[in-house]
mmCIF file of C-alpha atoms in Angstrom:
data_model
loop_
_atom_site.group_PDB
_atom_site.id
_atom_site.type_symbol
_atom_site.label_atom_id
_atom_site.label_comp_id
_atom_site.label_asym_id
_atom_site.label_seq_id
_atom_site.Cartn_x
_atom_site.Cartn_y
_atom_site.Cartn_z
ATOM 1 C CA MET A 1 3.123 15.016 -13.165
ATOM 2 C CA LYS A 2 2.223 13.525 -16.243
ATOM 3 C CA LEU A 3 -1.117 11.308 -16.423
ATOM 4 C CA ILE A 4 -1.666 8.374 -18.547
ATOM 5 C CA LYS A 5 -5.457 7.427 -18.644
ATOM 6 C CA LEU A 6 -6.673 3.900 -20.261
ATOM 7 C CA ASP A 7 -9.868 2.711 -20.376
ATOM 8 C CA ALA A 8 -9.097 -1.211 -19.706
ATOM 9 C CA ILE A 9 -5.607 -2.819 -19.235
ATOM 10 C CA ASP A 10 -4.379 -6.033 -17.957
ATOM 11 C CA SER A 11 -2.074 -4.285 -15.238
ATOM 12 C CA THR A 12 -1.180 -0.565 -14.662
ATOM 13 C CA ASN A 13 1.804 -1.868 -12.829
ATOM 14 C CA GLU A 14 2.767 -4.119 -16.004
ATOM 15 C CA PHE A 15 2.059 -1.144 -18.514
ATOM 16 C CA LEU A 16 4.222 1.319 -16.474
ATOM 17 C CA LYS A 17 7.307 -1.051 -16.152
ATOM 18 C CA GLY A 18 6.825 -1.967 -19.785
ATOM 19 C CA LEU A 19 6.844 1.792 -20.750
ATOM 20 C CA SER A 20 10.016 2.209 -18.318
ATOM 21 C CA ASN A 21 11.800 -0.254 -20.022
ATOM 22 C CA LYS A 22 11.405 1.051 -23.490
ATOM 23 C CA GLN A 23 12.053 4.812 -22.626
ATOM 24 C CA GLU A 24 12.887 7.376 -19.992
ATOM 25 C CA VAL A 25 10.022 8.270 -18.276
ATOM 26 C CA GLN A 26 9.341 11.186 -15.815
ATOM 27 C CA ASN A 27 9.483 10.897 -12.366
ATOM 28 C CA PHE A 28 5.820 10.638 -10.576
ATOM 29 C CA THR A 29 4.650 9.704 -13.977
ATOM 30 C CA VAL A 30 1.062 7.913 -13.225
ATOM 31 C CA VAL A 31 -0.976 5.403 -15.258
ATOM 32 C CA THR A 32 -4.736 4.966 -14.209
ATOM 33 C CA ALA A 33 -7.503 2.216 -15.584
ATOM 34 C CA GLU A 34 -11.086 2.121 -15.256
ATOM 35 C CA THR A 35 -10.971 -1.526 -15.731
ATOM 36 C CA GLN A 36 -7.804 -3.852 -14.623
ATOM 37 C CA LEU A 37 -8.221 -7.269 -15.942
ATOM 38 C CA LYS A 38 -5.407 -9.154 -14.175
ATOM 39 C CA GLY A 39 -4.858 -6.843 -11.260
ATOM 40 C CA LYS A 40 -2.228 -7.861 -8.936
ATOM 41 C CA GLY A 41 -1.698 -7.999 -4.984
ATOM 42 C CA GLN A 42 1.005 -9.235 -2.643
ATOM 43 C CA MET A 43 2.742 -12.465 -3.719
ATOM 44 C CA GLY A 44 0.851 -13.014 -6.892
ATOM 45 C CA ALA A 45 -2.557 -12.678 -5.230
ATOM 46 C CA LYS A 46 -5.334 -11.306 -7.344
ATOM 47 C CA TRP A 47 -6.908 -7.766 -6.785
ATOM 48 C CA ASP A 48 -10.519 -7.514 -8.097
ATOM 49 C CA SER A 49 -12.223 -4.431 -8.847
ATOM 50 C CA GLU A 50 -15.350 -3.222 -10.335
ATOM 51 C CA SER A 51 -15.153 -1.479 -13.369
ATOM 52 C CA GLY A 52 -15.157 2.404 -13.287
ATOM 53 C CA LYS A 53 -15.881 2.242 -9.433
ATOM 54 C CA ASN A 54 -12.448 2.559 -8.033
ATOM 55 C CA LEU A 55 -9.362 4.161 -8.311
ATOM 56 C CA ILE A 56 -6.609 2.133 -10.032
ATOM 57 C CA MET A 57 -3.284 3.564 -10.472
ATOM 58 C CA SER A 58 0.511 3.024 -10.859
ATOM 59 C CA VAL A 59 3.139 5.837 -10.205
ATOM 60 C CA LEU A 60 6.965 5.579 -11.209
ATOM 61 C CA VAL A 61 9.173 6.592 -8.405
ATOM 62 C CA SER A 62 12.840 7.191 -9.255
ATOM 63 C CA SER A 63 15.746 8.663 -7.395
ATOM 64 C CA PHE A 64 14.399 7.497 -4.304
ATOM 65 C CA LEU A 65 15.905 4.111 -3.623
ATOM 66 C CA PHE A 66 19.893 3.613 -3.878
ATOM 67 C CA GLU A 67 20.287 0.525 -1.614
ATOM 68 C CA ILE A 68 17.905 -2.546 -1.960
ATOM 69 C CA GLU A 69 17.975 -3.056 1.736
ATOM 70 C CA ASP A 70 16.194 -0.053 1.776
ATOM 71 C CA VAL A 71 13.051 -0.744 -0.192
ATOM 72 C CA PHE A 72 10.655 -0.963 2.636
ATOM 73 C CA ASN A 73 11.351 2.952 3.126
ATOM 74 C CA LEU A 74 8.908 3.193 -0.069
ATOM 75 C CA ASN A 75 6.027 1.179 1.507
ATOM 76 C CA VAL A 76 6.004 3.479 4.529
ATOM 77 C CA VAL A 77 6.229 6.662 2.306
ATOM 78 C CA VAL A 78 3.327 5.492 0.117
ATOM 79 C CA SER A 79 1.234 4.079 2.839
ATOM 80 C CA LEU A 80 1.490 7.200 4.800
ATOM 81 C CA ALA A 81 0.895 9.504 1.919
ATOM 82 C CA VAL A 82 -2.769 7.489 1.234
ATOM 83 C CA ILE A 83 -3.508 7.578 5.003
ATOM 84 C CA ASN A 84 -3.018 11.359 5.001
ATOM 85 C CA VAL A 85 -5.058 12.079 1.904
ATOM 86 C CA LEU A 86 -8.037 9.717 3.145
ATOM 87 C CA GLU A 87 -7.857 11.478 6.693
ATOM 88 C CA SER A 88 -8.638 14.886 5.024
ATOM 89 C CA TYR A 89 -11.952 13.136 3.682
ATOM 90 C CA ASN A 90 -12.374 12.274 7.693
ATOM 91 C CA ILE A 91 -12.453 8.329 6.710
ATOM 92 C CA PRO A 92 -12.847 6.882 10.408
ATOM 93 C CA GLU A 93 -10.406 4.604 11.881
ATOM 94 C CA LEU A 94 -8.002 4.564 9.530
ATOM 95 C CA SER A 95 -4.602 2.172 9.746
ATOM 96 C CA ILE A 96 -2.085 0.214 7.619
ATOM 97 C CA LYS A 97 -2.343 -3.470 8.003
ATOM 98 C CA TRP A 98 1.082 -4.578 7.511
ATOM 99 C CA PRO A 99 2.968 -4.693 5.068
ATOM 100 C CA ASN A 100 0.884 -2.152 3.259
ATOM 101 C CA ASP A 101 -3.078 -2.610 3.244
ATOM 102 C CA ILE A 102 -5.290 0.404 3.814
ATOM 103 C CA MET A 103 -7.775 -0.258 6.483
ATOM 104 C CA SER A 104 -10.919 1.449 7.691
ATOM 105 C CA ALA A 105 -11.534 0.019 11.218
ATOM 106 C CA ASN A 106 -11.739 -3.682 10.459
ATOM 107 C CA LYS A 107 -12.350 -3.491 6.659
ATOM 108 C CA LYS A 108 -9.661 -3.513 3.652
ATOM 109 C CA ILE A 109 -10.109 -0.461 1.578
ATOM 110 C CA GLY A 110 -7.118 -0.537 -0.403
ATOM 111 C CA GLY A 111 -3.762 -2.258 -1.207
ATOM 112 C CA ILE A 112 -0.384 -1.596 -2.233
ATOM 113 C CA LEU A 113 2.089 -3.168 -4.633
ATOM 114 C CA ILE A 114 5.387 -1.854 -5.080
ATOM 115 C CA GLU A 115 7.778 -3.238 -7.696
ATOM 116 C CA ASN A 116 11.406 -2.432 -8.019
ATOM 117 C CA SER A 117 13.825 -2.711 -10.994
ATOM 118 C CA ILE A 118 17.679 -2.564 -10.486
ATOM 119 C CA LYS A 119 19.125 -0.772 -13.834
ATOM 120 C CA GLY A 120 22.137 -1.489 -15.354
ATOM 121 C CA ASP A 121 23.824 1.486 -13.807
ATOM 122 C CA GLY A 122 22.659 0.290 -10.108
ATOM 123 C CA THR A 123 20.038 2.674 -9.767
ATOM 124 C CA ILE A 124 16.645 1.328 -8.360
ATOM 125 C CA THR A 125 13.390 2.421 -10.283
ATOM 126 C CA SER A 126 10.010 1.581 -8.321
ATOM 127 C CA VAL A 127 6.467 1.222 -9.535
ATOM 128 C CA VAL A 128 3.867 1.915 -7.094
ATOM 129 C CA GLY A 129 0.362 0.185 -7.536
ATOM 130 C CA LEU A 130 -2.233 1.443 -5.830
ATOM 131 C CA GLY A 131 -5.834 0.085 -5.775
ATOM 132 C CA LEU A 132 -8.482 1.954 -3.725
ATOM 133 C CA ASN A 133 -12.061 0.937 -3.111
ATOM 134 C CA ILE A 134 -13.907 4.378 -3.459
ATOM 135 C CA ASN A 135 -17.302 3.969 -4.937
ATOM 136 C CA GLN A 136 -17.982 0.274 -5.294
ATOM 137 C CA ILE A 137 -20.671 -1.088 -3.261
ATOM 138 C CA GLN A 138 -21.178 -4.657 -3.639
ATOM 139 C CA PHE A 139 -18.195 -7.064 -2.490
ATOM 140 C CA GLU A 140 -19.414 -10.524 -3.221
ATOM 141 C CA ASN A 141 -17.405 -13.080 -1.092
ATOM 142 C CA LEU A 142 -15.180 -10.658 0.160
ATOM 143 C CA PRO A 143 -16.670 -10.085 4.058
ATOM 144 C CA ARG A 144 -13.453 -8.039 4.881
ATOM 145 C CA ALA A 145 -13.690 -5.222 2.142
ATOM 146 C CA SER A 146 -15.270 -2.275 1.890
ATOM 147 C CA SER A 147 -15.206 1.400 0.437
ATOM 148 C CA LEU A 148 -14.979 4.563 1.011
ATOM 149 C CA ALA A 149 -18.980 5.046 -0.465
ATOM 150 C CA VAL A 150 -20.214 2.021 1.901
ATOM 151 C CA ILE A 151 -18.146 3.654 5.123
ATOM 152 C CA CYS A 152 -19.327 7.251 4.727
ATOM 153 C CA ASN A 153 -22.559 6.581 2.733
ATOM 154 C CA SER A 154 -21.447 9.289 -0.098
ATOM 155 C CA ASN A 155 -20.003 9.269 -3.466
ATOM 156 C CA PHE A 156 -16.381 10.650 -4.027
ATOM 157 C CA ASP A 157 -14.386 12.089 -6.804
ATOM 158 C CA LYS A 158 -11.831 9.482 -7.976
ATOM 159 C CA GLU A 159 -9.533 11.818 -9.917
ATOM 160 C CA GLU A 160 -9.389 14.493 -7.037
ATOM 161 C CA ILE A 161 -8.189 11.709 -4.835
ATOM 162 C CA LEU A 162 -5.501 10.361 -7.197
ATOM 163 C CA PHE A 163 -4.221 13.995 -7.805
ATOM 164 C CA LYS A 164 -4.002 14.279 -3.766
ATOM 165 C CA ILE A 165 -2.353 11.169 -3.309
ATOM 166 C CA VAL A 166 0.524 11.866 -5.929
ATOM 167 C CA THR A 167 0.874 15.435 -4.875
ATOM 168 C CA LYS A 168 1.353 14.135 -1.222
ATOM 169 C CA LEU A 169 3.769 11.682 -2.630
ATOM 170 C CA GLU A 170 5.690 14.284 -4.340
ATOM 171 C CA GLU A 171 6.032 16.544 -1.205
ATOM 172 C CA MET A 172 6.989 13.410 0.773
ATOM 173 C CA VAL A 173 9.659 11.361 -1.277
ATOM 174 C CA PRO A 174 12.064 14.484 -1.475
ATOM 175 C CA LEU A 175 11.624 15.158 2.195
ATOM 176 C CA TYR A 176 12.145 11.431 3.580
ATOM 177 C CA ASN A 177 16.154 11.594 4.204
ATOM 178 C CA GLU A 178 15.742 14.592 6.769
ATOM 179 C CA LYS A 179 12.181 13.229 8.028
ATOM 180 C CA ALA A 180 12.973 9.774 7.889
ATOM 181 C CA VAL A 181 12.809 9.007 11.935
ATOM 182 C CA SER A 182 9.261 10.755 12.209
ATOM 183 C CA ILE A 183 8.078 9.262 9.164
ATOM 184 C CA TRP A 184 8.633 5.743 10.754
ATOM 185 C CA GLU A 185 7.383 6.746 13.573
ATOM 186 C CA ASP A 186 4.215 7.717 12.177
ATOM 187 C CA TYR A 187 3.991 4.587 10.414
ATOM 188 C CA SER A 188 4.292 2.535 13.534
ATOM 189 C CA GLU A 189 1.592 4.436 15.064
ATOM 190 C CA LYS A 190 -0.687 3.464 12.303
ATOM 191 C CA LEU A 191 -0.022 -0.105 12.072
ATOM 192 C CA PHE A 192 -3.230 -2.097 12.347
ATOM 193 C CA LYS A 193 -3.632 -3.747 15.867
ATOM 194 C CA ILE A 194 -0.298 -2.450 17.274
ATOM 195 C CA GLY A 195 0.175 -3.032 20.795
ATOM 196 C CA VAL A 196 -3.090 -5.124 20.926
ATOM 197 C CA PRO A 197 -3.165 -9.252 21.940
ATOM 198 C CA THR A 198 -3.776 -10.692 18.586
ATOM 199 C CA ALA A 199 -4.284 -14.226 17.010
ATOM 200 C CA PHE A 200 -1.804 -15.305 14.350
ATOM 201 C CA SER A 201 -0.985 -18.426 12.194
ATOM 202 C CA ASP A 202 2.609 -19.077 11.186
ATOM 203 C CA GLU A 203 3.662 -20.675 7.832
ATOM 204 C CA ASN A 204 3.032 -24.128 9.366
ATOM 205 C CA ASN A 205 -0.459 -23.162 10.550
ATOM 206 C CA GLN A 206 0.388 -23.261 14.005
ATOM 207 C CA ASN A 207 -1.841 -20.705 15.757
ATOM 208 C CA PHE A 208 -0.421 -18.416 18.484
ATOM 209 C CA MET A 209 -0.830 -15.301 20.482
ATOM 210 C CA GLY A 210 1.212 -11.918 20.055
ATOM 211 C CA ILE A 211 1.528 -8.277 20.415
ATOM 212 C CA ILE A 212 2.719 -6.385 17.193
ATOM 213 C CA SER A 213 5.453 -3.904 18.259
ATOM 214 C CA GLY A 214 6.531 -2.359 15.050
ATOM 215 C CA VAL A 215 8.160 -3.319 11.773
ATOM 216 C CA SER A 216 12.163 -3.653 11.307
ATOM 217 C CA SER A 217 14.090 -1.521 8.832
ATOM 218 C CA ILE A 218 14.076 -4.215 6.029
ATOM 219 C CA GLY A 219 10.132 -4.353 6.595
ATOM 220 C CA LYS A 220 9.730 -7.378 8.821
ATOM 221 C CA LEU A 221 6.707 -7.464 11.034
ATOM 222 C CA LYS A 222 7.958 -7.606 14.893
ATOM 223 C CA ILE A 223 5.631 -9.622 17.140
ATOM 224 C CA GLN A 224 6.265 -9.925 20.699
ATOM 225 C CA LEU A 225 5.367 -13.346 21.936
ATOM 226 C CA GLU A 226 3.604 -14.617 25.200
ATOM 227 C CA ASP A 227 7.114 -15.231 26.886
ATOM 228 C CA ASP A 228 7.956 -11.702 25.924
ATOM 229 C CA SER A 229 10.592 -12.380 23.338
ATOM 230 C CA THR A 230 10.265 -10.639 19.871
ATOM 231 C CA CYS A 231 10.169 -12.334 16.616
ATOM 232 C CA GLU A 232 10.433 -10.703 13.025
ATOM 233 C CA TYR A 233 8.435 -12.539 10.310
ATOM 234 C CA ASN A 234 8.559 -11.669 6.417
ATOM 235 C CA LEU A 235 5.630 -11.732 4.149
ATOM 236 C CA LYS A 236 3.832 -15.006 4.031
ATOM 237 C CA GLU A 237 5.541 -16.351 7.266
ATOM 238 C CA VAL A 238 2.562 -14.878 9.433
ATOM 239 C CA GLN A 239 -1.123 -14.368 8.739
ATOM 240 C CA MET A 240 -3.237 -12.469 11.449
ATOM 241 C CA LEU A 241 -6.371 -13.731 12.484
ATOM 242 C CA TYR A 242 -9.011 -11.340 12.891
#
C-alpha cells in the first residue's frame, strides 16, 4: 500500500478525493493526518479529534463496487475489518452501531464515512474515511465517546493499528464475492442492540419501541415494531435512544 502522511489537513477524505480526481491513484492508497481541521461524519456532522492522539485515515478502494445499489456492501466490509482488528487487541464488547459507528459497550470509539464517486466510464471509486479514538483521554461534552486508552488503561501504537486495518481490508475486499453471505451474517451479529428491545425516535420526533432485526441489502435498518411488523429506515429517519 502507498501511505501519505500529513501533519494537518482540512479532511483526509477531501485530500484523497482531490488526488484521485487529478491522477491515477493506486488501490488502497492511504492518507493519514495528525490533525484534521474539518473532519466529517455522516450527513455533514463534524468529527472532532485531539491532535496527535487518534487514528485519522482515508483509504481509496477501487474495483469493488460496480452497481450503485451495492454501495452498503463496502460499509459492511470496512466495519468488520475494523472490528476484527480491534478484537485482536482484546477491546471489550465491540459492536457496530448502524450504519457504521464502532462501539465498545455503550461508548463510541470510532466512526466511518464512505464517499463514492462514479467515473465517466461508470466505475465507482470509494474513499473510506475512518476516525478511531486511540489515545485521547478527555472528551469534553461528549458523554458517549471513549477511546482504546480509556477503556484499556493503556496507550496504543496508532500506526500499527492502521497497518493492520488496511491489511485486513486488502484481505477481505477481494474475497467479498465468494464470502458475501457469511460476511453479512457476521455484520448482523455485530450490530449494536440487535435483538434487544430499544427506544427509538423517528424523523417526526415520535418515540417508539422496537427491536433491531438486521440491515437490508441497500443499508436500511430493519426494526421490528410492537405489532410484529417490520419497518426499514434510512439514515436520519430514525435515531436510537440509549
